[in-house]
Amino acid sequence: MGYYLDFEKPLEELEYKIEELKKLSDGSEIDIASEIRSLEKKAKNLRSEIFSKLSPWHKTLLARHPERPYTLDYINMIVEDFVELHGDRRFADDPAVVGGIGKIDGIAMVIIGHQKGRGTRERIIRNFGQPNPEGYRKALRLMKLAERFRKPVVAFIDTPGAYPGMGAEERGQSEAIAANLMEMSKLKTPIISIVIGEGGSGGALAMSVADRLYMLQHSVYSVISPEGCAAILWRKNGDLGTEDFAKAADALKLTAEDLKAFKIIDDIILEPLGGAHREPEVMAKTIKEYILKALELLKTKNLARLVEDRYKKIRKIGSIVTV
Amino acid sequence: MAWFKKKKEVKAEKKVKIPEGLWVKCDSCREIIYKREIEKNLNVCPKCNYHFRISAHERIRFIADEDSFVEMDIELETTNPLNFQDSMPYITRIEENKKKSGLNEAVIYGDALIKQRPVVLAIMDFSFMGGSMGSVVGEKIARAAERALEKKAPLITVSSSGGARMQEGMFSLMQMAKVSAAIARLKETDVLYISILADPTFGGVTASFAMLGDIIIAEPKSLIGFAGPRVIEQTIKQQLPENFQRAEFLLEHGMIDMVIERKELKNTIYKLIEHFMPANIANSS
């Protein structure tokens, strides 16, 4: 039995009942297998129903689900012989960003990503997936290595945002992000970025200037969190609540569907029913297929063309009219 | 009563231009100062040297040679891609800000001369939606960089911004990538890019073109950073030191080249251009 979000509560009750029945049937003579089967079917239908009409706020919660697979989970599932590399060679090693080299389906790639922690202790160590400048500089160091050794880059995006701390400001959070945006725009090797959970503003963008930008079905990508947006728009006396956040999440158009329609992302990677955390192995396999498929296409371009196409892709994003 | 009469006359004459009054209180030292005196001093407080926030057009007046600025792409306008609406539709908010600021958007750019040297100048204006960067701002900065590259003329930007423009959602965020990519191309060449940071410069603007200058100059005491001070205080749950995120703090931490007073700015820019891109070489190419 996992962790259920509020909107999944009806499902939780049903699945709890199924578990109980299963326990009961183990030690008894009574045949309740058919009962269980029918309940399981009901649960599946209920889940389909709930997940067919998720609101942007529900998706935000799913994207932050504590059991959702993180970067290292995917690395463990799809990368062979992964060697993690550390440090920005300037100040520190940032545990909120991980990176290294390994093989996916026999092809060596540099893999980087934001890393959230599981459990209180690791969450604190990972700073809840909010990088300091060192994290971005480590990622850039590894991307430059990838360029030199002609290895593709795969970046997993999953952060509430770059860390708003004193040290981060002192050590140039802005410069670190800006440098990544600039360098990624001209990196002479294929870059594939996948938003696996939260795409939190500039902190996410700093690793997603890519030839292919994908989002998992229930991930979100936004210029500001729904909470932050609500606080700015509806400064009211007293606390803001779920309703305000839901309204802001609607307004921000932060879902994969919205961003695909805006042509800001290239494709949506479908998740198993109930979300990536329900069947991590299935999710990982799909992600792996997307990476390999994208790479197949990107490697047919020569590097000059690759970089030129990436520039054009970024350059044309905007919503402008000439009056 | 000659004294009384004179005051009245001045008031009538100035009424249209400065409806908020003849006297202003300095944001920094709290002194009450005659507005004309501040204006004559490039909008710098004569008592404490505080650099007031000024409009893009006022900036052009003391950076560029007189009447040399030719604005480009004035007609670019944002759409409302998200159909965003808070207390009013986004488009209505844009119209209101146009009226309030006298500008079409939060940045203006074009060709200009600095002591006869051709440059491309892009200047942000905080009074237009907090200088936020939406699609139009991003597009204009990118075009300014491309024009500088094409003309082999130095690019000079003046930033003053709260960051990304929330009302344009991800379109706004992506402008950070767009302007950084355009600057990247400029930086492959020997065309100089000078970035000037004015009070305040934050978020998506700092974390893109503003911090990518070959040379970065800030105005005294300007607040400059990635995250706003209030957000940081809420996160770390402690009060920030007095000089935190001020121009002088950034200088101390190696993030910018220098802190330059407004009255010295034009001269400093000119010297840098002359050193890096001497006129005789620039003209012959």
XYZ file of C-alpha atoms in Angstrom:
608
model
C 0.000 0.000 0.000
C 1.520 3.235 -1.108
C 1.006 6.893 -0.493
C -2.275 8.253 -1.799
C -2.972 11.838 -2.792
C -6.235 13.431 -1.706
C -7.937 12.949 -5.035
C -7.036 9.258 -4.942
C -8.833 8.630 -1.624
C -11.754 6.621 -3.070
C -9.162 4.380 -4.673
C -7.277 3.967 -1.427
C -10.362 2.616 0.345
C -11.063 0.145 -2.399
C -7.491 -1.091 -2.632
C -7.295 -1.418 1.139
C -10.365 -3.623 1.024
C -8.794 -5.789 -1.663
C -5.639 -6.210 0.445
C -7.722 -7.217 3.441
C -9.678 -9.753 1.433
C -6.483 -11.215 0.045
C -5.122 -11.690 3.567
C -8.374 -13.302 4.608
C -8.432 -15.708 1.683
C -4.897 -16.908 2.431
C -5.840 -18.550 5.643
C -9.393 -19.652 4.976
C -11.360 -22.192 3.062
C -13.858 -19.741 1.710
C -13.346 -18.974 -1.962
C -13.403 -15.239 -2.413
C -11.197 -15.120 -5.484
C -14.052 -14.041 -7.715
C -14.979 -11.340 -5.215
C -11.406 -10.072 -5.291
C -11.306 -10.168 -9.068
C -14.400 -8.084 -9.370
C -13.112 -5.576 -6.836
C -9.815 -5.347 -8.673
C -11.639 -4.641 -11.877
C -13.616 -1.976 -10.105
C -10.419 -0.437 -8.735
C -8.880 -0.357 -12.174
C -11.913 1.358 -13.625
C -11.956 3.837 -10.792
C -8.307 4.622 -11.347
C -8.869 5.097 -15.068
C -11.692 7.418 -14.288
C -9.738 9.489 -11.760
C -6.678 9.715 -14.009
C -8.639 10.574 -17.126
C -9.680 13.896 -15.685
C -6.733 15.131 -13.655
C -6.620 18.878 -13.168
C -3.359 20.832 -13.576
C -3.181 21.052 -9.779
C -3.602 17.266 -9.444
C -0.758 16.867 -11.897
C 1.359 19.265 -9.870
C 0.786 17.053 -6.825
C 1.545 13.911 -8.812
C 4.733 15.496 -10.155
C 5.787 16.022 -6.520
C 4.572 12.613 -5.341
C 6.971 11.324 -2.664
C 7.099 7.903 -4.343
C 7.679 9.198 -7.841
C 10.874 7.805 -9.372
C 13.767 10.260 -9.274
C 16.791 10.667 -11.530
C 18.919 8.040 -9.767
C 16.011 5.569 -9.888
C 15.863 5.866 -13.663
C 19.637 5.703 -13.923
C 19.590 2.483 -11.918
C 16.903 1.008 -14.134
C 18.178 1.950 -17.594
C 21.885 2.750 -17.415
C 24.485 -0.005 -17.475
C 27.787 0.406 -15.644
C 26.964 3.900 -14.463
C 29.896 5.775 -12.947
C 28.840 8.793 -10.934
C 31.105 11.843 -11.141
C 31.263 14.614 -8.603
C 32.115 18.249 -8.065
C 32.315 21.515 -9.969
C 36.104 21.883 -9.411
C 35.438 25.351 -8.021
C 33.699 25.141 -4.715
C 31.799 21.973 -3.849
C 29.831 18.952 -4.915
C 26.111 19.673 -4.991
C 24.035 16.631 -3.974
C 20.933 18.221 -5.565
C 22.403 17.493 -8.989
C 23.797 14.107 -9.986
C 25.745 13.207 -13.066
C 28.015 10.664 -14.616
C 28.640 8.392 -17.545
C 27.206 5.012 -18.442
C 25.640 3.037 -21.235
C 22.080 2.906 -22.428
C 21.541 -0.041 -24.735
C 25.292 -0.231 -25.266
C 25.701 3.460 -26.146
C 27.849 5.521 -23.760
C 26.117 8.710 -22.659
C 26.612 11.458 -20.119
C 23.625 11.581 -17.824
C 22.811 14.513 -15.552
C 19.758 15.363 -13.515
C 18.255 17.019 -10.495
C 18.051 14.667 -7.540
C 15.431 14.828 -4.812
C 15.823 12.777 -1.691
C 13.599 10.062 -0.320
C 12.900 10.255 3.390
C 13.584 13.238 5.612
C 17.300 12.707 5.980
C 18.090 12.297 2.304
C 15.705 15.072 1.362
C 17.688 17.481 3.483
C 21.008 16.258 2.074
C 19.647 16.692 -1.453
C 18.238 20.095 -0.473
C 14.830 18.965 -1.814
C 16.276 18.934 -5.300
C 17.082 22.654 -5.287
C 20.558 23.179 -6.720
C 23.134 25.691 -5.664
C 25.414 27.222 -8.327
C 27.798 24.280 -7.877
C 25.122 21.925 -9.170
C 24.764 23.808 -12.427
C 28.521 24.126 -12.769
C 28.964 20.396 -12.216
C 26.329 19.705 -14.868
C 28.113 22.048 -17.281
C 31.480 20.446 -16.583
C 30.015 17.054 -17.468
C 28.288 18.382 -20.589
C 31.593 19.836 -21.778
C 33.172 16.416 -21.208
C 30.398 14.870 -23.271
C 31.107 17.327 -26.076
C 34.829 16.581 -26.089
C 34.337 12.841 -26.159
C 31.367 12.984 -28.543
C 28.890 11.459 -26.115
C 25.228 12.460 -26.120
C 23.776 14.165 -23.057
C 20.613 13.007 -21.310
C 19.236 15.362 -18.660
C 16.492 14.490 -16.187
C 14.591 17.534 -14.937
C 13.025 17.396 -11.486
C 13.355 20.444 -9.247
C 11.120 22.923 -7.424
C 13.664 25.531 -8.568
C 17.177 26.801 -7.998
C 17.840 27.276 -4.280
C 17.030 30.760 -3.000
C 19.748 30.948 -0.346
C 22.397 33.409 0.763
C 25.352 31.293 -0.310
C 23.730 30.645 -3.670
C 23.520 34.386 -4.301
C 27.066 34.989 -3.079
C 28.440 32.348 -5.399
C 26.505 33.518 -8.442
C 23.313 31.508 -8.881
C 22.305 33.799 -11.767
C 25.624 33.492 -13.526
C 25.632 29.705 -13.163
C 22.185 29.386 -14.734
C 22.926 31.924 -17.477
C 26.180 30.170 -18.337
C 24.376 26.843 -18.749
C 21.729 28.374 -20.999
C 24.409 29.915 -23.158
C 26.695 26.883 -23.314
C 23.895 24.392 -23.917
C 22.644 26.454 -26.847
C 25.909 25.736 -28.683
C 27.077 22.417 -27.255
C 28.320 20.239 -30.089
C 26.652 17.014 -29.078
C 23.017 15.865 -28.931
C 21.092 16.889 -25.811
C 17.891 15.146 -24.745
C 16.067 16.583 -21.727
C 13.170 14.870 -19.997
C 11.009 16.478 -17.327
C 10.294 13.559 -14.995
C 8.625 15.467 -12.172
C 8.730 19.149 -11.368
C 10.086 21.607 -13.901
C 10.635 24.556 -11.606
C 11.446 27.729 -13.536
C 15.011 28.852 -14.280
C 16.396 26.091 -12.098
C 14.867 23.557 -14.474
C 15.589 25.492 -17.662
C 19.314 25.511 -16.844
C 19.385 21.814 -17.799
C 16.742 21.736 -20.493
C 18.057 23.702 -23.448
C 17.950 20.646 -25.684
C 17.494 19.162 -29.134
C 14.595 17.164 -27.784
C 12.587 18.233 -24.754
C 10.109 15.677 -23.457
C 7.764 15.648 -20.497
C 6.315 12.681 -18.687
C 2.532 12.735 -18.894
C 1.953 13.912 -15.336
C 4.991 16.148 -14.942
C 4.701 19.927 -14.880
C 6.909 22.733 -16.145
C 6.276 26.298 -15.106
C 7.751 29.770 -14.847
C 6.564 29.932 -11.231
C 4.962 27.468 -8.811
C 1.162 27.653 -8.486
C 1.697 28.647 -4.841
C 4.039 31.469 -5.825
C 1.696 32.632 -8.562
C -1.315 32.599 -6.218
C 0.602 34.574 -3.596
C 1.401 37.285 -6.139
C -2.031 37.448 -7.727
C -4.307 37.032 -4.780
C -2.507 38.668 -1.903
C -5.318 38.341 0.536
C -5.454 38.582 4.261
C -5.027 35.175 5.715
C -3.745 32.015 4.133
C -4.097 30.911 0.591
C -5.622 27.499 0.120
C -5.799 24.602 -2.289
C -8.498 26.360 -4.286
C -6.190 29.309 -4.992
C -3.325 27.019 -5.968
C -5.601 25.041 -8.267
C -6.743 28.246 -9.925
C -3.154 29.381 -10.414
C -2.137 25.968 -11.786
C -4.947 26.271 -14.342
C -3.882 29.755 -15.366
C -0.194 28.918 -15.764
C -0.727 26.220 -18.427
C 1.960 24.036 -16.957
C 0.911 20.554 -18.079
C 2.580 18.448 -20.745
C -0.550 18.730 -22.928
C -0.522 22.525 -22.776
C 3.175 22.784 -23.523
C 2.967 20.310 -26.378
C 0.160 22.396 -27.883
C 2.362 25.506 -27.513
C 5.202 23.588 -29.231
C 7.433 24.362 -26.269
C 8.080 20.645 -25.745
C 8.543 18.029 -28.441
C 6.545 15.157 -27.050
C 4.673 13.680 -24.111
C 5.869 10.365 -22.683
C 2.823 8.469 -21.435
C 2.888 7.129 -17.884
C 1.501 3.838 -16.582
C -2.035 4.103 -15.238
C -1.924 5.798 -11.846
C 1.405 7.489 -12.487
C 5.085 6.608 -12.925
C 5.454 5.482 -9.303
C 2.892 2.696 -9.769
C 5.097 0.863 -12.249
C 8.578 2.396 -12.264
C 10.052 -0.382 -14.412
C 7.470 0.148 -17.130
C 8.074 3.899 -16.994
C 11.838 3.429 -17.208
C 11.477 1.178 -20.222
C 9.356 3.739 -22.059
C 11.831 6.504 -21.237
C 14.678 4.380 -22.523
C 12.835 3.808 -25.796
C 12.283 7.540 -26.220
C 15.953 8.301 -25.602
C 17.106 5.715 -28.114
C 14.582 6.793 -30.720
C 15.529 10.470 -30.369
C 19.207 9.658 -30.551
C 18.744 7.574 -33.667
C 17.365 10.657 -35.380
C 19.767 13.226 -33.914
C 22.897 11.302 -34.764
C 22.089 11.495 -38.480
C 22.710 15.259 -38.374
C 26.232 16.599 -38.526
C 27.190 18.682 -35.507
C 26.970 22.055 -37.246
C 23.454 21.268 -38.402
C 22.512 19.929 -34.978
C 23.586 23.139 -33.249
C 21.967 25.311 -35.931
C 18.661 23.455 -35.593
C 18.786 23.747 -31.817
C 19.354 27.491 -32.114
C 16.427 27.904 -34.491
C 14.207 25.852 -32.216
C 14.950 28.093 -29.224
C 15.059 31.312 -31.217
C 11.518 31.040 -32.529
C 9.756 30.516 -29.189
C 7.603 33.498 -28.388
C 4.126 34.835 -28.704
C 4.382 38.006 -30.719
C 2.460 40.012 -33.262
C 3.597 42.942 -35.340
C 0.996 45.697 -35.243
C 4.691 88.381 -2.245
C 7.081 87.829 -5.105
C 8.299 84.640 -3.565
C 4.826 83.160 -3.385
C 4.014 84.114 -6.938
C 7.157 82.539 -8.315
C 6.467 79.223 -6.699
C 3.010 79.153 -8.175
C 4.342 79.740 -11.652
C 6.785 76.900 -11.439
C 4.059 74.606 -10.278
C 1.824 75.448 -13.200
C 4.598 74.961 -15.684
C 5.674 71.615 -14.294
C 2.224 70.275 -13.602
C 1.938 68.081 -16.678
C 5.366 66.540 -16.420
C 5.532 65.678 -12.756
C 2.091 65.370 -11.297
C 3.407 63.834 -8.106
C 4.929 67.091 -6.930
C 7.900 69.331 -6.843
C 9.597 67.784 -3.898
C 10.627 64.206 -3.454
C 11.779 62.215 -0.532
C 14.934 60.247 -1.265
C 14.276 56.503 -0.942
C 17.642 56.034 0.660
C 18.470 58.966 2.975
C 14.875 60.222 3.440
C 15.887 63.815 2.768
C 13.312 66.050 1.123
C 14.868 67.383 -2.045
C 13.753 69.757 -4.758
C 12.928 67.597 -7.745
C 14.647 69.812 -10.302
C 17.862 69.471 -8.383
C 17.689 65.688 -8.610
C 16.822 65.799 -12.282
C 19.747 68.077 -13.011
C 21.933 65.548 -11.216
C 20.927 62.643 -13.566
C 18.337 61.531 -11.031
C 20.916 60.908 -8.383
C 20.302 62.187 -4.857
C 22.689 65.108 -4.267
C 22.713 64.334 -0.546
C 23.480 60.596 -0.430
C 24.264 59.607 -4.019
C 21.265 57.278 -4.277
C 20.545 56.479 -7.929
C 16.816 56.823 -8.519
C 15.037 54.476 -10.891
C 14.631 56.256 -14.205
C 12.825 55.684 -17.464
C 14.461 54.109 -20.494
C 14.295 57.392 -22.391
C 15.966 59.308 -19.575
C 18.768 56.758 -19.637
C 19.287 57.146 -23.344
C 19.724 60.868 -22.811
C 22.849 60.442 -20.729
C 24.297 57.316 -22.363
C 23.866 58.101 -26.071
C 24.850 61.176 -28.064
C 22.060 63.688 -28.380
C 19.308 62.622 -30.810
C 21.382 59.667 -32.005
C 19.063 56.918 -30.790
C 16.850 55.343 -33.440
C 14.393 52.922 -31.920
C 13.687 49.691 -33.799
C 10.807 47.232 -33.854
C 8.504 49.529 -31.895
C 5.538 47.683 -33.357
C 6.251 44.323 -31.698
C 3.479 43.344 -29.321
C 2.686 40.398 -27.152
C -0.392 38.276 -27.627
C -2.063 36.614 -24.697
C -0.919 33.024 -25.277
C -2.207 31.685 -21.954
C -5.399 33.700 -22.032
C -4.188 34.901 -18.672
C -6.484 36.845 -16.445
C -6.159 37.911 -12.837
C -7.995 41.025 -11.699
C -8.007 41.989 -15.378
C -7.112 40.290 -18.679
C -3.395 40.362 -19.457
C -3.976 42.429 -22.603
C -5.817 45.074 -20.589
C -2.925 45.153 -18.161
C -0.550 45.711 -21.073
C -2.677 48.611 -22.309
C -2.693 50.174 -18.854
C 1.062 49.867 -18.587
C 1.479 51.453 -22.004
C -0.480 54.477 -20.847
C 1.309 54.648 -17.532
C 4.840 54.316 -18.907
C 4.488 55.893 -22.341
C 6.241 52.801 -23.739
C 5.077 49.854 -25.828
C 6.954 47.288 -23.786
C 9.464 46.873 -20.967
C 12.455 47.318 -23.268
C 13.378 49.608 -26.131
C 16.270 48.967 -28.467
C 17.909 50.481 -31.486
C 21.011 52.071 -32.986
C 22.786 54.868 -31.189
C 26.066 56.699 -31.039
C 28.313 57.017 -28.019
C 30.798 59.798 -28.629
C 30.344 59.135 -32.333
C 30.865 55.369 -32.017
C 27.939 53.323 -33.352
C 26.461 50.916 -30.812
C 23.309 48.856 -30.402
C 21.504 49.910 -27.264
C 18.774 47.974 -25.415
C 17.321 49.566 -22.315
C 14.749 48.149 -19.945
C 12.179 50.200 -18.099
C 10.997 49.039 -14.690
C 7.837 51.109 -14.894
C 6.401 48.781 -17.547
C 5.122 45.748 -15.608
C 8.165 45.731 -13.360
C 10.459 45.364 -16.352
C 9.355 41.753 -16.681
C 10.633 39.690 -19.617
C 7.912 38.272 -21.820
C 8.051 37.286 -25.479
C 8.511 40.845 -26.749
C 11.343 41.686 -24.366
C 13.051 38.401 -25.236
C 12.596 38.974 -28.947
C 13.943 42.529 -28.796
C 17.007 41.545 -26.779
C 17.700 38.689 -29.214
C 17.283 41.037 -32.186
C 19.546 43.603 -30.541
C 22.253 40.940 -30.163
C 21.780 39.830 -33.764
C 21.953 43.414 -34.984
C 25.145 44.045 -33.010
C 26.644 40.955 -34.623
C 25.596 42.009 -38.086
C 26.843 45.596 -37.717
C 29.889 44.613 -35.686
C 28.859 47.294 -33.237
C 29.130 46.819 -29.470
C 25.962 45.689 -27.713
C 25.000 47.602 -24.603
C 22.089 46.516 -22.443
C 20.708 48.188 -19.355
C 18.671 45.828 -17.173
C 16.029 46.743 -14.666
C 13.591 43.941 -14.075
C 11.759 41.822 -11.573
C 12.378 38.763 -13.772
C 10.188 36.615 -15.967
C 6.658 37.704 -16.864
C 4.323 35.303 -15.100
C 1.383 36.182 -17.341
C 3.142 34.565 -20.304
C 4.007 31.373 -18.432
C 6.496 29.092 -20.171
C 6.739 31.428 -23.155
C 8.308 33.867 -20.752
C 10.706 31.329 -19.219
C 11.883 30.228 -22.650
C 12.962 33.790 -23.446
C 15.868 33.211 -21.057
C 17.131 30.429 -23.320
C 16.454 32.493 -26.432
C 18.401 35.599 -25.369
C 21.259 33.492 -23.984
C 21.531 31.642 -27.289
C 21.659 34.941 -29.186
C 24.330 36.296 -26.826
C 26.268 33.038 -27.249
C 26.616 33.788 -30.966
C 27.830 37.303 -30.264
C 30.434 35.925 -27.877
C 31.963 33.733 -30.572
C 33.075 36.969 -32.249
C 35.071 40.039 -31.286
C 32.025 42.219 -30.791
C 31.969 43.580 -27.262
C 28.930 43.109 -25.023
C 28.593 45.467 -22.055
C 25.817 44.688 -19.588
C 24.716 47.415 -17.203
C 22.674 46.479 -14.171
C 20.344 49.054 -12.678
C 18.151 48.880 -9.611
C 16.550 46.362 -9.431
C 17.652 43.398 -11.574
C 16.345 39.960 -10.622
C 15.261 36.487 -11.682
C 15.146 35.506 -15.326
C 16.868 38.659 -16.518
C 19.833 38.308 -14.163
C 19.976 34.579 -14.900
C 20.278 35.164 -18.639
C 21.617 38.098 -20.681
C 22.322 40.461 -17.773
C 25.026 38.208 -16.281
C 26.480 37.246 -19.664
C 28.159 40.571 -20.422
C 31.840 40.522 -21.366
C 31.898 43.482 -19.035
C 29.300 43.893 -16.305
C 28.737 47.281 -14.693
C 26.265 48.111 -11.929
C 24.888 51.390 -10.681
C 25.698 52.195 -7.035
C 23.542 50.485 -4.421
C 21.398 48.683 -7.015
C 19.716 45.522 -5.783
C 20.771 42.634 -8.008
C 20.174 38.927 -7.575
C 18.505 35.726 -8.643
C 15.939 35.243 -5.876
C 14.268 38.246 -4.303
C 15.333 39.144 -0.748
C 11.882 38.360 0.654
C 11.903 34.845 -0.795
C 15.379 34.223 0.624
C 14.370 35.468 4.067
C 11.338 33.200 4.063
C 13.477 30.247 2.977
C 16.384 30.591 5.390
C 14.270 32.158 8.145
C 16.760 34.808 9.086
C 17.270 38.451 8.319
C 19.607 39.371 5.515
C 22.608 41.636 6.097
C 22.235 45.281 5.129
C 24.364 45.255 1.981
C 23.138 41.851 0.719
C 22.515 41.784 -3.074
C 23.665 45.384 -3.444
C 25.937 46.278 -6.363
C 28.863 46.671 -3.954
C 28.193 43.177 -2.550
C 28.302 41.679 -6.043
C 31.546 43.494 -6.756
C 33.065 42.121 -3.565
C 32.041 38.577 -4.561
C 33.529 38.863 -8.026
C 30.239 38.835 -9.892
C 30.634 42.177 -11.686
C 33.499 44.272 -13.013
C 32.669 47.590 -11.445
C 30.212 49.898 -9.764
C 29.989 53.126 -11.733
C 28.091 56.303 -10.997
C 25.571 57.466 -13.548
C 27.536 60.559 -14.448
C 30.609 58.436 -15.270
C 28.749 55.763 -17.205
C 28.955 57.135 -20.741
C 32.623 57.898 -20.405
C 33.393 54.458 -19.015
C 31.478 52.698 -21.785
C 33.273 54.777 -24.381
C 36.703 53.995 -22.942
C 35.960 50.268 -22.934
C 34.754 50.323 -26.530
C 37.825 52.265 -27.595
C 40.160 49.827 -25.849
C 38.530 46.628 -27.045
C 37.364 47.770 -30.477
C 39.478 50.758 -31.592
C 37.638 52.960 -34.083
C 40.122 52.683 -36.946
C 39.979 48.873 -36.935
C 36.226 48.763 -36.420
C 35.662 51.136 -39.341
C 37.897 49.301 -41.775
C 36.209 45.938 -41.249
